[in-house]
Every structure is written in structure tokens, then in C-alpha cells.
Short mmCIF file of C-alpha atoms in Angstrom, two decimals:
data_model
loop_
_atom_site.label_atom_id
_atom_site.label_comp_id
_atom_site.label_asym_id
_atom_site.label_seq_id
_atom_site.Cartn_x
_atom_site.Cartn_y
_atom_site.Cartn_z
CA CYS V 9 -3.14 -30.23 -5.61
CA LEU V 10 -3.95 -32.89 -3.02
CA GLU V 11 -0.62 -34.52 -3.78
CA TYR V 12 1.25 -31.31 -2.88
CA GLN V 13 -0.75 -30.93 0.31
CA GLU V 14 0.12 -34.47 1.43
CA LYS V 15 3.77 -34.06 0.46
CA TYR V 16 4.56 -30.62 1.89
CA VAL V 17 1.80 -29.49 4.28
CA TYR V 18 0.69 -32.68 6.03
CA PRO V 19 3.48 -35.16 5.24
CA CYS V 20 3.65 -38.64 6.67
CA VAL V 21 6.54 -38.74 9.16
CA ARG V 22 8.02 -41.34 11.47
CA GLY V 23 6.85 -41.13 15.07
CA THR V 24 9.04 -40.75 18.14
CA ALA V 25 11.08 -43.58 19.58
CA LEU V 26 8.41 -44.08 22.24
CA THR V 27 5.36 -44.26 19.99
CA GLY V 28 6.94 -45.61 16.82
CA GLY V 29 5.00 -45.91 13.57
CA TYR V 30 4.05 -43.00 11.30
CA GLY V 31 1.71 -40.04 11.52
CA ARG V 32 0.79 -36.82 9.73
CA ALA V 33 2.83 -33.74 10.59
CA ASN V 34 1.12 -30.33 10.49
CA TYR V 35 3.17 -27.81 8.52
CA CYS V 36 0.32 -25.41 7.77
CA HIS V 37 1.58 -21.86 8.34
CA HIS V 38 -1.68 -19.93 7.89
CA ALA V 39 -5.09 -20.24 9.54
CA SER V 40 -8.16 -21.11 7.49
CA ASP V 41 -9.87 -17.85 8.52
CA GLN V 42 -6.82 -15.62 8.16
CA LEU V 43 -8.32 -13.21 5.64
CA VAL V 44 -7.82 -9.79 7.18
CA ALA V 45 -9.48 -6.86 5.45
CA GLY V 46 -7.25 -4.01 4.38
CA GLY V 47 -3.93 -3.70 2.62
CA THR V 48 -1.48 -5.07 5.18
CA ASN V 49 1.87 -6.82 5.39
CA ALA V 50 1.66 -10.55 4.72
CA GLY V 51 2.93 -12.94 7.37
CA ARG V 52 5.98 -15.12 7.08
CA ASP V 53 5.10 -18.22 4.96
CA GLU V 54 1.46 -17.08 4.71
CA PHE V 55 1.54 -17.29 0.91
CA PRO V 56 4.10 -20.05 0.23
CA HIS V 57 3.45 -20.08 -3.52
CA MET V 58 4.44 -16.44 -4.12
CA VAL V 59 7.22 -15.69 -6.58
CA LEU V 60 9.16 -12.54 -7.50
CA ILE V 61 10.05 -12.16 -11.18
CA GLY V 62 13.43 -10.56 -11.81
CA PHE V 63 14.92 -8.65 -14.74
CA GLY V 64 18.67 -8.35 -15.23
CA ASP V 65 21.83 -9.93 -16.61
CA SER V 66 22.88 -11.71 -13.42
CA ALA V 67 21.20 -13.17 -10.35
CA SER V 68 23.17 -10.76 -8.15
CA ASN V 69 21.84 -7.64 -9.91
CA LEU V 70 18.11 -7.96 -10.46
CA GLY V 71 15.21 -5.55 -10.65
CA PHE V 72 11.90 -7.09 -9.59
CA LYS V 73 8.81 -5.86 -11.44
CA CYS V 74 6.20 -8.65 -11.29
CA GLY V 75 4.90 -11.52 -9.20
CA GLY V 76 3.71 -15.03 -9.89
CA SER V 77 2.53 -18.29 -8.32
CA ILE V 78 4.25 -21.65 -8.09
CA ILE V 79 1.94 -24.36 -9.46
CA SER V 80 4.41 -27.26 -9.80
CA GLU V 81 8.07 -28.14 -9.28
CA ARG V 82 9.02 -26.51 -12.60
CA PHE V 83 6.28 -23.99 -13.44
CA VAL V 84 5.08 -20.58 -12.29
CA LEU V 85 1.79 -18.92 -13.32
CA THR V 86 1.98 -15.21 -14.13
CA ALA V 87 0.86 -12.52 -16.60
CA ALA V 88 2.06 -12.50 -20.21
CA HIS V 89 2.90 -8.80 -20.11
CA CYS V 90 5.48 -9.58 -17.40
CA SER V 91 7.74 -11.30 -19.93
CA PHE V 92 9.27 -7.99 -21.00
CA SER V 93 9.90 -4.60 -19.44
CA PRO V 94 10.72 -1.60 -21.69
CA LYS V 95 13.13 -0.40 -18.99
CA PHE V 96 14.76 -3.68 -17.90
CA GLY V 97 14.36 -6.02 -20.88
CA TYR V 98 13.25 -9.64 -20.67
CA ALA V 99 12.46 -11.51 -17.46
CA THR V 100 15.44 -13.70 -16.59
CA PHE V 101 15.12 -15.05 -13.04
CA ILE V 102 12.58 -15.83 -10.33
CA ALA V 103 12.93 -15.79 -6.54
CA ILE V 104 10.92 -18.14 -4.30
CA GLY V 105 10.34 -18.23 -0.54
CA VAL V 106 10.64 -14.45 -0.24
CA LEU V 107 8.73 -12.11 2.09
CA HIS V 108 11.06 -9.09 1.92
CA LYS V 109 12.64 -8.28 -1.44
CA ASP V 110 16.06 -8.16 0.21
CA GLU V 111 15.78 -11.90 0.82
CA ALA V 112 16.07 -12.45 -2.92
CA ARG V 113 19.81 -11.84 -2.52
CA ASP V 114 20.00 -15.41 -1.21
CA GLN V 115 21.16 -17.30 -4.29
CA SER V 116 19.51 -20.51 -3.07
CA LYS V 117 16.15 -18.82 -3.68
CA ILE V 118 16.97 -17.83 -7.28
CA TYR V 119 16.14 -19.87 -10.39
CA SER V 120 16.84 -19.03 -14.01
CA ILE V 121 13.95 -18.82 -16.45
CA LYS V 122 14.26 -21.50 -19.12
CA ARG V 123 11.07 -20.57 -20.99
CA PHE V 124 8.54 -17.76 -20.65
CA ILE V 125 5.46 -19.19 -22.36
CA ASN V 126 2.88 -16.54 -23.21
CA HIS V 127 -0.62 -17.68 -24.12
CA PRO V 128 -0.68 -18.02 -27.94
CA HIS V 129 -3.51 -15.48 -28.27
CA TYR V 130 -1.77 -12.76 -26.25
CA LYS V 131 -0.71 -9.69 -28.23
CA SER V 132 1.00 -6.79 -26.46
CA PRO V 133 0.05 -4.14 -25.43
CA SER V 134 -3.51 -5.50 -25.23
CA LYS V 135 -4.42 -7.23 -21.96
CA TYR V 136 -6.59 -9.94 -23.51
CA ASP V 137 -5.32 -13.48 -22.77
CA ASP V 138 -2.80 -11.90 -20.41
CA ILE V 139 -1.54 -15.13 -18.87
CA ALA V 140 1.73 -17.02 -19.09
CA LEU V 141 3.77 -19.88 -17.67
CA ILE V 142 7.39 -19.72 -16.58
CA GLU V 143 9.45 -22.88 -16.77
CA THR V 144 12.52 -22.85 -14.52
CA ASP V 145 15.91 -24.20 -15.51
CA ARG V 146 15.66 -26.90 -12.83
CA GLU V 147 13.17 -28.18 -10.26
CA MET V 148 12.40 -25.71 -7.50
CA GLN V 149 13.28 -26.82 -3.99
CA LEU V 150 9.82 -27.16 -2.48
CA ASP V 151 9.15 -27.76 1.21
CA GLN V 152 6.73 -26.73 3.96
CA PHE V 153 7.63 -23.06 3.35
CA THR V 154 7.39 -23.18 -0.45
CA VAL V 155 4.19 -24.92 -1.57
CA PRO V 156 2.43 -24.81 -4.97
CA ALA V 157 -1.04 -23.31 -5.26
CA CYS V 158 -4.01 -25.05 -6.87
CA LEU V 159 -5.89 -24.33 -10.09
CA PRO V 160 -9.71 -23.89 -10.19
CA THR V 161 -10.63 -27.18 -11.83
CA GLU V 162 -14.27 -26.90 -10.68
CA PRO V 163 -16.62 -24.02 -9.78
CA VAL V 164 -15.58 -22.13 -6.63
CA ASP V 165 -17.00 -19.38 -4.44
CA ASP V 166 -14.87 -16.42 -5.49
CA ALA V 167 -17.13 -13.54 -4.43
CA ARG V 168 -14.34 -12.47 -2.09
CA ALA V 169 -10.65 -13.06 -2.79
CA ILE V 170 -7.27 -11.90 -1.62
CA ALA V 171 -4.67 -10.29 -3.86
CA THR V 172 -0.98 -10.36 -3.00
CA GLY V 173 2.05 -8.58 -4.40
CA TRP V 174 5.01 -6.28 -3.88
CA GLY V 175 3.43 -3.40 -5.78
CA ALA V 176 2.87 0.19 -4.71
CA THR V 177 0.67 0.58 -1.64
CA HIS V 178 -0.64 4.00 -2.67
CA TYR V 179 -1.20 5.98 -5.84
CA ASN V 180 2.01 7.28 -7.44
CA THR V 181 4.37 5.69 -4.89
CA GLN V 182 7.19 3.19 -5.23
CA PRO V 183 6.63 -0.58 -4.92
CA THR V 184 6.87 -1.95 -1.39
CA ASP V 185 9.72 -4.10 -0.08
CA ILE V 186 7.46 -6.47 1.86
CA LEU V 187 4.71 -8.66 0.44
CA GLN V 188 1.25 -7.09 0.79
CA LYS V 189 -2.20 -8.69 0.99
CA VAL V 190 -5.60 -7.12 0.44
CA ILE V 191 -9.16 -8.45 0.34
CA LEU V 192 -11.15 -7.53 -2.74
CA TYR V 193 -14.71 -8.23 -3.86
CA LYS V 194 -15.93 -9.35 -7.25
CA THR V 195 -17.40 -6.49 -9.26
CA PRO V 196 -20.60 -7.19 -11.24
CA VAL V 197 -20.01 -7.84 -14.94
CA GLU V 198 -22.18 -4.87 -15.90
CA GLU V 199 -19.99 -2.54 -13.87
CA CYS V 200 -16.78 -4.02 -15.31
CA SER V 201 -18.15 -3.57 -18.81
CA ARG V 202 -18.95 0.07 -18.07
CA LEU V 203 -15.56 0.81 -16.49
CA PHE V 204 -13.56 -0.71 -19.34
CA ARG V 205 -15.86 0.07 -22.27
CA SER V 206 -13.30 2.28 -24.02
CA HIS V 207 -10.10 1.37 -22.20
CA ARG V 208 -6.93 1.65 -24.30
CA LEU V 209 -5.82 -1.86 -23.27
CA PHE V 210 -9.23 -3.43 -23.92
CA ARG V 211 -10.19 -2.20 -27.38
CA ARG V 212 -12.98 -4.78 -27.63
CA GLY V 213 -14.26 -4.01 -24.16
CA PHE V 214 -14.33 -6.19 -21.08
CA ASN V 215 -14.48 -9.94 -21.87
CA GLU V 216 -16.38 -11.73 -19.11
CA GLU V 217 -15.37 -15.16 -20.47
CA THR V 218 -11.65 -14.64 -19.86
CA GLN V 219 -11.52 -11.66 -17.49
CA THR V 220 -12.88 -10.78 -14.09
CA CYS V 221 -12.63 -7.62 -12.04
CA TYR V 222 -12.49 -6.95 -8.32
CA GLY V 223 -12.61 -3.85 -6.18
CA ASP V 224 -13.13 -2.45 -2.69
CA ARG V 225 -16.48 -2.37 -0.90
CA GLU V 226 -15.37 -0.16 1.95
CA LEU V 227 -15.46 3.63 2.02
CA PRO V 228 -12.36 5.25 0.52
CA THR V 229 -9.67 6.31 2.99
CA ARG V 230 -7.70 9.54 2.84
CA TYR V 231 -4.03 9.38 1.85
CA GLN V 232 -2.23 12.73 1.66
CA ASP V 233 -4.44 14.94 -0.56
CA ARG V 234 -6.69 12.29 -2.11
CA TYR V 235 -9.07 9.47 -1.24
CA GLU V 236 -8.14 5.91 -2.14
CA SER V 237 -9.72 2.47 -2.28
CA LYS V 238 -8.04 -0.90 -1.93
CA ASP V 239 -6.67 -2.19 -5.22
CA THR V 240 -3.71 -3.78 -6.96
CA CYS V 241 -1.11 -1.32 -8.29
CA PRO V 242 2.07 -1.18 -10.41
CA GLY V 243 4.41 -3.96 -9.31
CA ASP V 244 1.56 -6.35 -8.50
CA SER V 245 1.22 -7.55 -12.10
CA GLY V 246 1.33 -11.31 -12.58
CA GLY V 247 0.59 -11.97 -8.93
CA PRO V 248 -2.32 -14.11 -7.78
CA LEU V 249 -5.89 -13.37 -6.84
CA GLN V 250 -6.62 -16.31 -4.56
CA ILE V 251 -9.10 -17.96 -2.26
CA LYS V 252 -8.67 -20.61 0.43
CA SER V 253 -9.67 -24.07 -0.76
CA LYS V 254 -12.70 -25.41 1.09
CA LYS V 255 -11.96 -29.00 0.08
CA ILE V 256 -8.19 -29.24 0.50
CA ASP V 257 -7.11 -27.79 3.83
CA CYS V 258 -4.35 -25.17 3.99
CA MET V 259 -4.16 -24.76 0.20
CA TYR V 260 -4.90 -21.75 -1.99
CA ILE V 261 -6.72 -21.72 -5.33
CA ILE V 262 -5.59 -19.13 -7.88
CA VAL V 263 -8.75 -17.67 -9.44
CA GLY V 264 -7.13 -14.69 -11.16
CA VAL V 265 -3.83 -13.24 -12.37
CA THR V 266 -3.30 -9.51 -11.85
CA SER V 267 -3.40 -7.96 -15.30
CA ASN V 268 -3.77 -4.17 -15.25
CA GLY V 269 -2.03 -2.58 -12.29
CA GLU V 270 -2.40 0.95 -13.64
CA GLN V 271 -0.62 4.12 -12.49
CA ASP V 272 -4.00 5.54 -11.45
CA CYS V 273 -4.79 2.53 -9.27
CA ALA V 274 -6.68 2.70 -5.98
CA THR V 275 -9.00 5.47 -7.14
CA PRO V 276 -12.47 5.41 -5.54
CA ASP V 277 -15.15 3.48 -7.43
CA SER V 278 -12.53 1.71 -9.54
CA ALA V 279 -11.78 -1.97 -10.09
CA GLY V 280 -8.82 -3.99 -11.25
CA VAL V 281 -8.90 -6.49 -14.11
CA TYR V 282 -7.65 -10.03 -13.57
CA THR V 283 -7.21 -12.82 -16.08
CA LYS V 284 -9.74 -15.54 -15.23
CA VAL V 285 -7.61 -18.64 -14.59
CA ALA V 286 -10.51 -21.11 -14.93
CA ALA V 287 -10.78 -20.22 -18.62
CA TYR V 288 -7.19 -21.34 -19.21
CA VAL V 289 -6.89 -24.51 -17.12
CA PRO V 290 -6.82 -26.85 -20.18
CA TRP V 291 -4.00 -24.80 -21.74
CA ILE V 292 -2.06 -24.74 -18.46
CA GLU V 293 -2.45 -28.47 -17.90
CA SER V 294 -1.37 -29.28 -21.46
CA ILE V 295 2.02 -27.69 -20.74
CA VAL V 296 2.60 -28.39 -17.04
CA TRP V 297 1.13 -31.90 -16.88
CA PRO V 298 0.98 -33.12 -20.50
CA GLN V 299 0.87 -36.74 -19.35
CA TYR V 300 -2.55 -36.11 -17.77
CA SER V 301 -3.91 -33.76 -20.45
CA PHE V 302 -6.39 -35.06 -23.01
#
């Protein structure tokens, strides 16, 4: 993670002709305190690790149904259930460096999926172990605008986190064309266990070892004829739940992967379930960085 920060965010560059020598450039495109409450449009380059996952036969004719996070030059972290769509088939491409979905028409941003690696314990349609890695057909072109995110390799303060995605912004609406961000708060385990005690996708109940859930602390707001809370919704699946790193400046840590963006999302007193990334770091590292995995 520190290596990516030094390479893409604060790279060592040659000074001007007058000063000579080398110095650190500052290519950080988001402020350390830039967590704005509420579901709002993300800024340009604010989440440089975000990925759109596309379904279709050709890069020029894709339907985008999920999100993900760049974690290295060749790998993206996402949800296992994003590997296949009953309507569109298997995931085939990813798009990087995109804020508006229309920007994915730029072929330089498109990469073919070489392998979609679901966690070995994942079994559809259950949402247990709902985590996966995408290996691209070639190295992604990373730069100051496209920067990998970090994994939680040690305990972090994740009481408050920010979810991002191109999913629906309200109940029963179409996914948005521009990347959205929303601040969510960790829901107590007891409440998560109650909410998902008999859920059809969690037959064994909520698993606090591999799952976490987050919701909205603010009062519900009125939208058309119903009240809604902030949440992740259909189209957000696979996208990150992230925090700002306190140790490595201008870098995000992915603490969760959006797992159950349900049709009845954003209902008051609800919470969304996220795959707990910390529980899967050894598995991720064994595939992405096998040379450092023991």
C-alpha cells in the first residue's frame, strides 16, 4: 500500500531547471477530511480505485451491474455474486478511471477479465463468503488518477465508513450514471443478527466473523410517498465500503465489500450487509501477492 502511495500519489520527480535535484510531487486528489454526510455525487478522482464491472460480448456493448476496487496492477476486489447475472450472463470486462458511466465508452479504460476468482466457500445464491478477485488480461494503466486501495492488514477504526457505487439512489429506481458516495455507520452485531435472523440469503443467520453491517444514523428523509434512509442499493454490489487510512496519507482502506443491495434498500431502520475484508486478507494475498504469502 505504501509502495502505491509513493509511486502514484507522492512520486519522486525531478525539480525545475533552477532548483535541480528531486522532490515529492503531490498528486492527492481528495482531502483527508472529505467525508460528506449524505448520498451525493462523488468528485472527479475522489475514489481512484473504483471499477465498473461490465457484462456483454464486446467492449463496445456492455451493461454495467456491479462495482469493485483496484488493489494491484492486475487484480480487482469485488463480490462473488457479481460474477454472473441471470439477465446478462458472465462478467466479461471492467472499466477503470470512470466517474460517469458514459466514460466507459473510452476503450483505453476497458480491460478484459481473464479470471473471476470466487472465494472457494461461496455458494450462490447464499451471500456467505461473498467475495471475489478479478484478474485482468493485462496490467492496468495506473497513474495519479487510478490508484489501488489498501487492505486492512491490522485493526482499524471502522465505526464510520463511506460506501461508493453506481447503484440506485432511491428505492425502486434505476441505477445512477454518476458515482455516488454515502457515509454509513457500523450497526451493532446484536442488531444485525436480529435483522438477518431468517433472511433468505443468510440461512444460518448473520455471521459476525465474516460479515459486517452498516446503516444510517440520521432521521429518514421523505422521497415521493415513502421515507428512506441512506443505504447501498441494487447496482452497488461488489463496490467498496472504505475508510481513509490514518497511517498512509491519501489512501483508502477497503473494510467491506457490498454484498446484499436488495430491492427494498434504504428502508428506515434497515442495514446493509458487507463482506468483512479483514477475514479474507490471507486468501487475497495468496492470489494477488503469492511471493509474499506464507
